[in-house]
PDB file of C-alpha atoms in Angstrom:
ATOM      1  CA  UNK A 174     -66.012  33.017 -48.857  1.00 50.00           C
ATOM      2  CA  UNK A 175     -65.417  36.588 -48.048  1.00 54.00           C
ATOM      3  CA  UNK A 176     -65.223  37.807 -44.578  1.00 55.00           C
ATOM      4  CA  UNK A 177     -67.968  40.577 -44.262  1.00 54.00           C
ATOM      5  CA  UNK A 178     -68.411  42.495 -41.185  1.00 53.00           C
ATOM      6  CA  UNK A 179     -71.798  42.593 -39.526  1.00 53.00           C
ATOM      7  CA  UNK A 180     -73.880  45.491 -40.650  1.00 54.00           C
ATOM      8  CA  UNK A 181     -74.024  48.153 -37.911  1.00 54.00           C
ATOM      9  CA  UNK A 182     -77.056  50.582 -38.209  1.00 57.00           C
ATOM     10  CA  UNK A 183     -75.629  52.839 -35.536  1.00 55.00           C
ATOM     11  CA  UNK A 184     -73.717  56.019 -36.892  1.00 57.00           C
ATOM     12  CA  UNK A 185     -69.939  56.132 -36.150  1.00 56.00           C
ATOM     13  CA  UNK A 186     -68.928  57.966 -32.961  1.00 55.00           C
ATOM     14  CA  UNK A 187     -68.673  61.528 -33.112  1.00 55.00           C
ATOM     15  CA  UNK A 188     -65.044  63.046 -32.957  1.00 53.00           C
ATOM     16  CA  UNK A 189     -64.063  63.455 -29.348  1.00 53.00           C
ATOM     17  CA  UNK A 190     -66.807  61.185 -28.111  1.00 56.00           C
ATOM     18  CA  UNK A 191     -65.739  58.563 -25.689  1.00 59.00           C
ATOM     19  CA  UNK A 192     -64.739  55.516 -27.772  1.00 57.00           C
ATOM     20  CA  UNK A 193     -63.823  57.302 -30.661  1.00 58.00           C
ATOM     21  CA  UNK A 194     -60.390  57.088 -32.254  1.00 57.00           C
ATOM     22  CA  UNK A 195     -58.723  60.347 -32.664  1.00 61.00           C
ATOM     23  CA  UNK A 196     -57.833  61.068 -36.295  1.00 63.00           C
ATOM     24  CA  UNK A 197     -54.255  61.104 -37.334  1.00 67.00           C
ATOM     25  CA  UNK A 198     -53.087  64.673 -38.479  1.00 68.00           C
ATOM     26  CA  UNK A 199     -52.227  64.716 -41.977  1.00 74.00           C
ATOM     27  CA  UNK A 200     -48.467  64.662 -42.455  1.00 76.00           C
ATOM     28  CA  UNK A 201     -47.187  68.039 -43.582  1.00 76.00           C
ATOM     29  CA  UNK A 202     -46.335  68.358 -47.246  1.00 87.00           C
ATOM     30  CA  UNK A 203     -43.026  69.592 -48.372  1.00 85.00           C
ATOM     31  CA  UNK A 204     -44.357  72.910 -49.151  1.00 84.00           C
ATOM     32  CA  UNK A 205     -45.967  73.375 -46.055  1.00 87.00           C
ATOM     33  CA  UNK A 206     -42.719  72.166 -44.178  1.00 89.00           C
ATOM     34  CA  UNK A 207     -40.514  74.646 -46.252  1.00 91.00           C
ATOM     35  CA  UNK A 208     -43.175  77.357 -45.405  1.00 91.00           C
ATOM     36  CA  UNK A 209     -42.887  76.602 -41.543  1.00 92.00           C
ATOM     37  CA  UNK A 210     -39.001  76.738 -41.940  1.00 93.00           C
ATOM     38  CA  UNK A 211     -39.130  80.012 -43.764  1.00 94.00           C
ATOM     39  CA  UNK A 212     -41.459  81.647 -41.032  1.00 95.00           C
ATOM     40  CA  UNK A 213     -39.093  80.168 -38.389  1.00 95.00           C
ATOM     41  CA  UNK A 214     -36.088  81.539 -40.127  1.00 95.00           C
ATOM     42  CA  UNK A 215     -37.898  85.127 -40.324  1.00 96.00           C
ATOM     43  CA  UNK A 216     -38.662  85.076 -36.655  1.00 96.00           C
ATOM     44  CA  UNK A 217     -35.266  84.300 -35.652  1.00 96.00           C
ATOM     45  CA  UNK A 218     -33.887  87.151 -37.925  1.00 96.00           C
ATOM     46  CA  UNK A 219     -36.448  89.581 -36.648  1.00 96.00           C
ATOM     47  CA  UNK A 220     -35.529  88.605 -32.873  1.00 96.00           C
ATOM     48  CA  UNK A 221     -31.611  89.005 -33.699  1.00 96.00           C
ATOM     49  CA  UNK A 222     -32.346  92.329 -35.303  1.00 97.00           C
ATOM     50  CA  UNK A 223     -34.313  93.646 -32.582  1.00 97.00           C
ATOM     51  CA  UNK A 224     -31.625  92.586 -30.130  1.00 96.00           C
ATOM     52  CA  UNK A 225     -28.967  94.134 -32.070  1.00 97.00           C
ATOM     53  CA  UNK A 226     -31.218  97.275 -32.097  1.00 97.00           C
ATOM     54  CA  UNK A 227     -31.781  97.531 -28.511  1.00 97.00           C
ATOM     55  CA  UNK A 228     -27.963  97.005 -27.739  1.00 97.00           C
ATOM     56  CA  UNK A 229     -27.193  99.652 -30.246  1.00 97.00           C
ATOM     57  CA  UNK A 230     -29.724 102.173 -28.900  1.00 97.00           C
ATOM     58  CA  UNK A 231     -28.516 101.474 -25.219  1.00 97.00           C
ATOM     59  CA  UNK A 232     -24.955 101.940 -26.387  1.00 96.00           C
ATOM     60  CA  UNK A 233     -25.782 105.227 -28.031  1.00 97.00           C
ATOM     61  CA  UNK A 234     -27.823 106.572 -25.298  1.00 96.00           C
ATOM     62  CA  UNK A 235     -24.999 106.038 -22.953  1.00 96.00           C
ATOM     63  CA  UNK A 236     -22.591 107.653 -25.564  1.00 96.00           C
ATOM     64  CA  UNK A 237     -24.845 110.770 -25.644  1.00 96.00           C
ATOM     65  CA  UNK A 238     -25.176 111.109 -21.860  1.00 93.00           C
ATOM     66  CA  UNK A 239     -21.435 110.895 -21.340  1.00 94.00           C
ATOM     67  CA  UNK A 240     -20.911 113.743 -24.080  1.00 94.00           C
ATOM     68  CA  UNK A 241     -23.325 115.774 -22.322  1.00 90.00           C
ATOM     69  CA  UNK A 242     -21.850 115.389 -19.018  1.00 91.00           C
ATOM     70  CA  UNK A 243     -18.289 116.024 -20.631  1.00 93.00           C
ATOM     71  CA  UNK A 244     -19.715 119.158 -22.095  1.00 92.00           C
ATOM     72  CA  UNK A 245     -21.111 120.478 -18.690  1.00 89.00           C
ATOM     73  CA  UNK A 246     -17.889 119.600 -17.040  1.00 91.00           C
ATOM     74  CA  UNK A 247     -15.808 121.476 -19.770  1.00 92.00           C
ATOM     75  CA  UNK A 248     -18.006 124.662 -19.349  1.00 90.00           C
ATOM     76  CA  UNK A 249     -17.321 124.640 -15.515  1.00 92.00           C
ATOM     77  CA  UNK A 250     -13.732 123.993 -16.146  1.00 93.00           C
ATOM     78  CA  UNK A 251     -12.582 127.799 -15.816  1.00 91.00           C
ATOM     79  CA  UNK A 252     -14.750 128.167 -12.658  1.00 91.00           C
ATOM     80  CA  UNK A 253     -13.084 125.126 -11.246  1.00 91.00           C
ATOM     81  CA  UNK A 254      -9.666 126.525 -11.990  1.00 92.00           C
ATOM     82  CA  UNK A 255     -10.594 129.689 -10.531  1.00 90.00           C
ATOM     83  CA  UNK A 256     -11.779 127.908  -7.192  1.00 88.00           C
ATOM     84  CA  UNK A 257      -8.507 125.881  -7.014  1.00 89.00           C
ATOM     85  CA  UNK A 258      -6.409 129.025  -7.246  1.00 88.00           C
ATOM     86  CA  UNK A 259      -8.338 130.566  -4.485  1.00 83.00           C
ATOM     87  CA  UNK A 260      -8.133 127.434  -2.356  1.00 84.00           C
ATOM     88  CA  UNK A 261      -4.339 127.498  -2.518  1.00 87.00           C
ATOM     89  CA  UNK A 262      -4.044 131.290  -1.811  1.00 86.00           C
ATOM     90  CA  UNK A 263      -1.934 131.957   1.467  1.00 85.00           C
ATOM     91  CA  UNK A 264      -4.338 133.571   3.886  1.00 82.00           C
ATOM     92  CA  UNK A 265      -1.562 136.030   4.993  1.00 85.00           C
ATOM     93  CA  UNK A 266      -1.062 137.377   1.473  1.00 86.00           C
ATOM     94  CA  UNK A 267      -4.862 138.303   0.745  1.00 87.00           C
ATOM     95  CA  UNK A 268      -7.452 140.316   2.607  1.00 89.00           C
ATOM     96  CA  UNK A 269     -10.950 139.148   3.280  1.00 87.00           C
ATOM     97  CA  UNK A 270     -12.416 141.766   0.943  1.00 91.00           C
ATOM     98  CA  UNK A 271     -10.458 140.517  -2.243  1.00 88.00           C
ATOM     99  CA  UNK A 272     -11.089 136.853  -1.352  1.00 86.00           C
ATOM    100  CA  UNK A 273     -14.772 137.783  -1.100  1.00 89.00           C
ATOM    101  CA  UNK A 274     -15.005 139.468  -4.273  1.00 91.00           C
ATOM    102  CA  UNK A 275     -12.998 136.586  -6.225  1.00 89.00           C
ATOM    103  CA  UNK A 276     -15.396 133.924  -4.854  1.00 90.00           C
ATOM    104  CA  UNK A 277     -18.374 135.966  -5.688  1.00 93.00           C
ATOM    105  CA  UNK A 278     -17.009 136.258  -9.313  1.00 93.00           C
ATOM    106  CA  UNK A 279     -16.537 132.360  -9.346  1.00 93.00           C
ATOM    107  CA  UNK A 280     -20.032 131.801  -8.109  1.00 94.00           C
ATOM    108  CA  UNK A 281     -21.438 134.065 -10.843  1.00 95.00           C
ATOM    109  CA  UNK A 282     -19.259 132.245 -13.645  1.00 94.00           C
ATOM    110  CA  UNK A 283     -20.615 128.885 -12.332  1.00 94.00           C
ATOM    111  CA  UNK A 284     -24.242 130.044 -12.337  1.00 95.00           C
ATOM    112  CA  UNK A 285     -23.878 131.587 -15.809  1.00 95.00           C
ATOM    113  CA  UNK A 286     -23.029 127.920 -17.180  1.00 93.00           C
ATOM    114  CA  UNK A 287     -25.431 126.249 -15.264  1.00 94.00           C
ATOM    115  CA  UNK A 288     -28.186 128.563 -16.303  1.00 94.00           C
ATOM    116  CA  UNK A 289     -27.162 127.930 -19.912  1.00 93.00           C
ATOM    117  CA  UNK A 290     -27.649 124.425 -19.307  1.00 91.00           C
ATOM    118  CA  UNK A 291     -31.001 124.970 -17.891  1.00 93.00           C
ATOM    119  CA  UNK A 292     -30.577 124.772 -14.188  1.00 95.00           C
ATOM    120  CA  UNK A 293     -32.497 126.957 -12.137  1.00 96.00           C
ATOM    121  CA  UNK A 294     -32.431 127.747  -8.449  1.00 96.00           C
ATOM    122  CA  UNK A 295     -35.682 127.208  -6.093  1.00 96.00           C
ATOM    123  CA  UNK A 296     -35.234 129.915  -3.273  1.00 95.00           C
ATOM    124  CA  UNK A 297     -38.140 132.148  -3.122  1.00 95.00           C
ATOM    125  CA  UNK A 298     -39.961 132.993   0.097  1.00 95.00           C
ATOM    126  CA  UNK A 299     -43.396 134.209   0.082  1.00 94.00           C
ATOM    127  CA  UNK A 300     -44.700 132.026  -2.616  1.00 96.00           C
ATOM    128  CA  UNK A 301     -47.219 129.281  -2.026  1.00 96.00           C
ATOM    129  CA  UNK A 302     -45.811 125.852  -0.603  1.00 96.00           C
ATOM    130  CA  UNK A 303     -45.681 123.484  -3.547  1.00 96.00           C
ATOM    131  CA  UNK A 304     -45.106 119.944  -2.393  1.00 96.00           C
ATOM    132  CA  UNK A 305     -43.709 119.192  -5.889  1.00 96.00           C
ATOM    133  CA  UNK A 306     -40.966 121.656  -5.574  1.00 96.00           C
ATOM    134  CA  UNK A 307     -40.591 122.212  -1.738  1.00 97.00           C
ATOM    135  CA  UNK A 308     -39.766 120.051   1.324  1.00 97.00           C
ATOM    136  CA  UNK A 309     -41.440 121.284   4.471  1.00 96.00           C
ATOM    137  CA  UNK A 310     -38.771 121.192   7.365  1.00 96.00           C
ATOM    138  CA  UNK A 311     -40.906 122.797   9.833  1.00 95.00           C
ATOM    139  CA  UNK A 312     -43.886 125.396  10.289  1.00 95.00           C
ATOM    140  CA  UNK A 313     -44.211 128.720  11.722  1.00 95.00           C
ATOM    141  CA  UNK A 314     -47.140 130.624  12.639  1.00 94.00           C
ATOM    142  CA  UNK A 315     -48.305 133.308  10.101  1.00 93.00           C
ATOM    143  CA  UNK A 316     -49.001 136.842  10.942  1.00 91.00           C
ATOM    144  CA  UNK A 317     -51.793 137.139   8.258  1.00 91.00           C
ATOM    145  CA  UNK A 318     -54.351 134.637   6.962  1.00 92.00           C
ATOM    146  CA  UNK A 319     -52.989 135.547   3.310  1.00 92.00           C
ATOM    147  CA  UNK A 320     -49.740 133.826   4.391  1.00 92.00           C
ATOM    148  CA  UNK A 321     -51.385 130.474   5.311  1.00 93.00           C
ATOM    149  CA  UNK A 322     -49.414 127.654   3.439  1.00 95.00           C
ATOM    150  CA  UNK A 323     -46.571 129.995   1.999  1.00 96.00           C
ATOM    151  CA  UNK A 324     -42.838 129.812   2.123  1.00 97.00           C
ATOM    152  CA  UNK A 325     -41.645 131.741   5.134  1.00 95.00           C
ATOM    153  CA  UNK A 326     -37.916 131.036   4.768  1.00 96.00           C
ATOM    154  CA  UNK A 327     -35.792 128.841   2.502  1.00 97.00           C
ATOM    155  CA  UNK A 328     -33.498 126.803   4.597  1.00 97.00           C
ATOM    156  CA  UNK A 329     -31.744 124.988   1.671  1.00 97.00           C
ATOM    157  CA  UNK A 330     -32.241 126.045  -2.108  1.00 97.00           C
ATOM    158  CA  UNK A 331     -33.461 123.431  -4.498  1.00 97.00           C
ATOM    159  CA  UNK A 332     -32.551 123.138  -8.121  1.00 97.00           C
ATOM    160  CA  UNK A 333     -34.366 122.126 -11.334  1.00 96.00           C
ATOM    161  CA  UNK A 334     -32.966 121.454 -14.883  1.00 95.00           C
ATOM    162  CA  UNK A 335     -35.527 122.336 -17.195  1.00 93.00           C
ATOM    163  CA  UNK A 336     -38.718 120.281 -16.080  1.00 93.00           C
ATOM    164  CA  UNK A 337     -36.871 117.933 -13.898  1.00 95.00           C
ATOM    165  CA  UNK A 338     -36.735 118.598 -10.153  1.00 97.00           C
ATOM    166  CA  UNK A 339     -33.008 117.877  -8.947  1.00 96.00           C
ATOM    167  CA  UNK A 340     -33.521 118.725  -5.371  1.00 97.00           C
ATOM    168  CA  UNK A 341     -36.528 120.210  -3.670  1.00 97.00           C
ATOM    169  CA  UNK A 342     -35.981 123.425  -1.528  1.00 97.00           C
ATOM    170  CA  UNK A 343     -36.187 122.602   2.078  1.00 97.00           C
ATOM    171  CA  UNK A 344     -38.422 125.322   3.591  1.00 97.00           C
ATOM    172  CA  UNK A 345     -40.190 126.635   6.620  1.00 97.00           C
ATOM    173  CA  UNK A 346     -43.887 126.756   5.923  1.00 96.00           C
ATOM    174  CA  UNK A 347     -46.029 129.411   7.400  1.00 96.00           C
ATOM    175  CA  UNK A 348     -49.455 128.339   8.758  1.00 95.00           C
ATOM    176  CA  UNK A 349     -52.452 130.703   9.995  1.00 91.00           C
ATOM    177  CA  UNK A 350     -53.641 129.766  13.375  1.00 87.00           C
ATOM    178  CA  UNK A 351     -56.875 131.750  13.195  1.00 77.00           C
ATOM    179  CA  UNK A 352     -55.922 134.264  15.755  1.00 65.00           C
TER     180      UNK A 352
END
């Protein structure tokens, strides 16, 4: 005699429904397994390639920065040598006028090289106060309403290198009191 299960007229439970048995995922075939391994290998190679690229560009950027600094220092070397000569002069052997003229020449030589590198000095009085370029140290009353919020005096000059602010100018700002 055969063993026959009783007939069940109810539909089988839906997947994910309580009482249902989850269906086993089909085992990956050899082709699918090799594709997965190929994608893993490709991913690992791309990650390693990106890491090498990142390290190489960081190293190149540091080398370029170092060369740029060395170039600027080499441009200033003559002026530094001149300053060194003036620093070691015996004060009894030179008059103040000659010393002043020599220092003025060194300053012009330094500024010539700095300007060639794109450095500019921020030291103008009478211009509108700009918080992006100026740092207000104090205020003073303005004599005319047109002078309101203008730079009355530069206490310490500021510097820019092309579009980058190196140091803001410290200034006295004029304010109109309405008198």
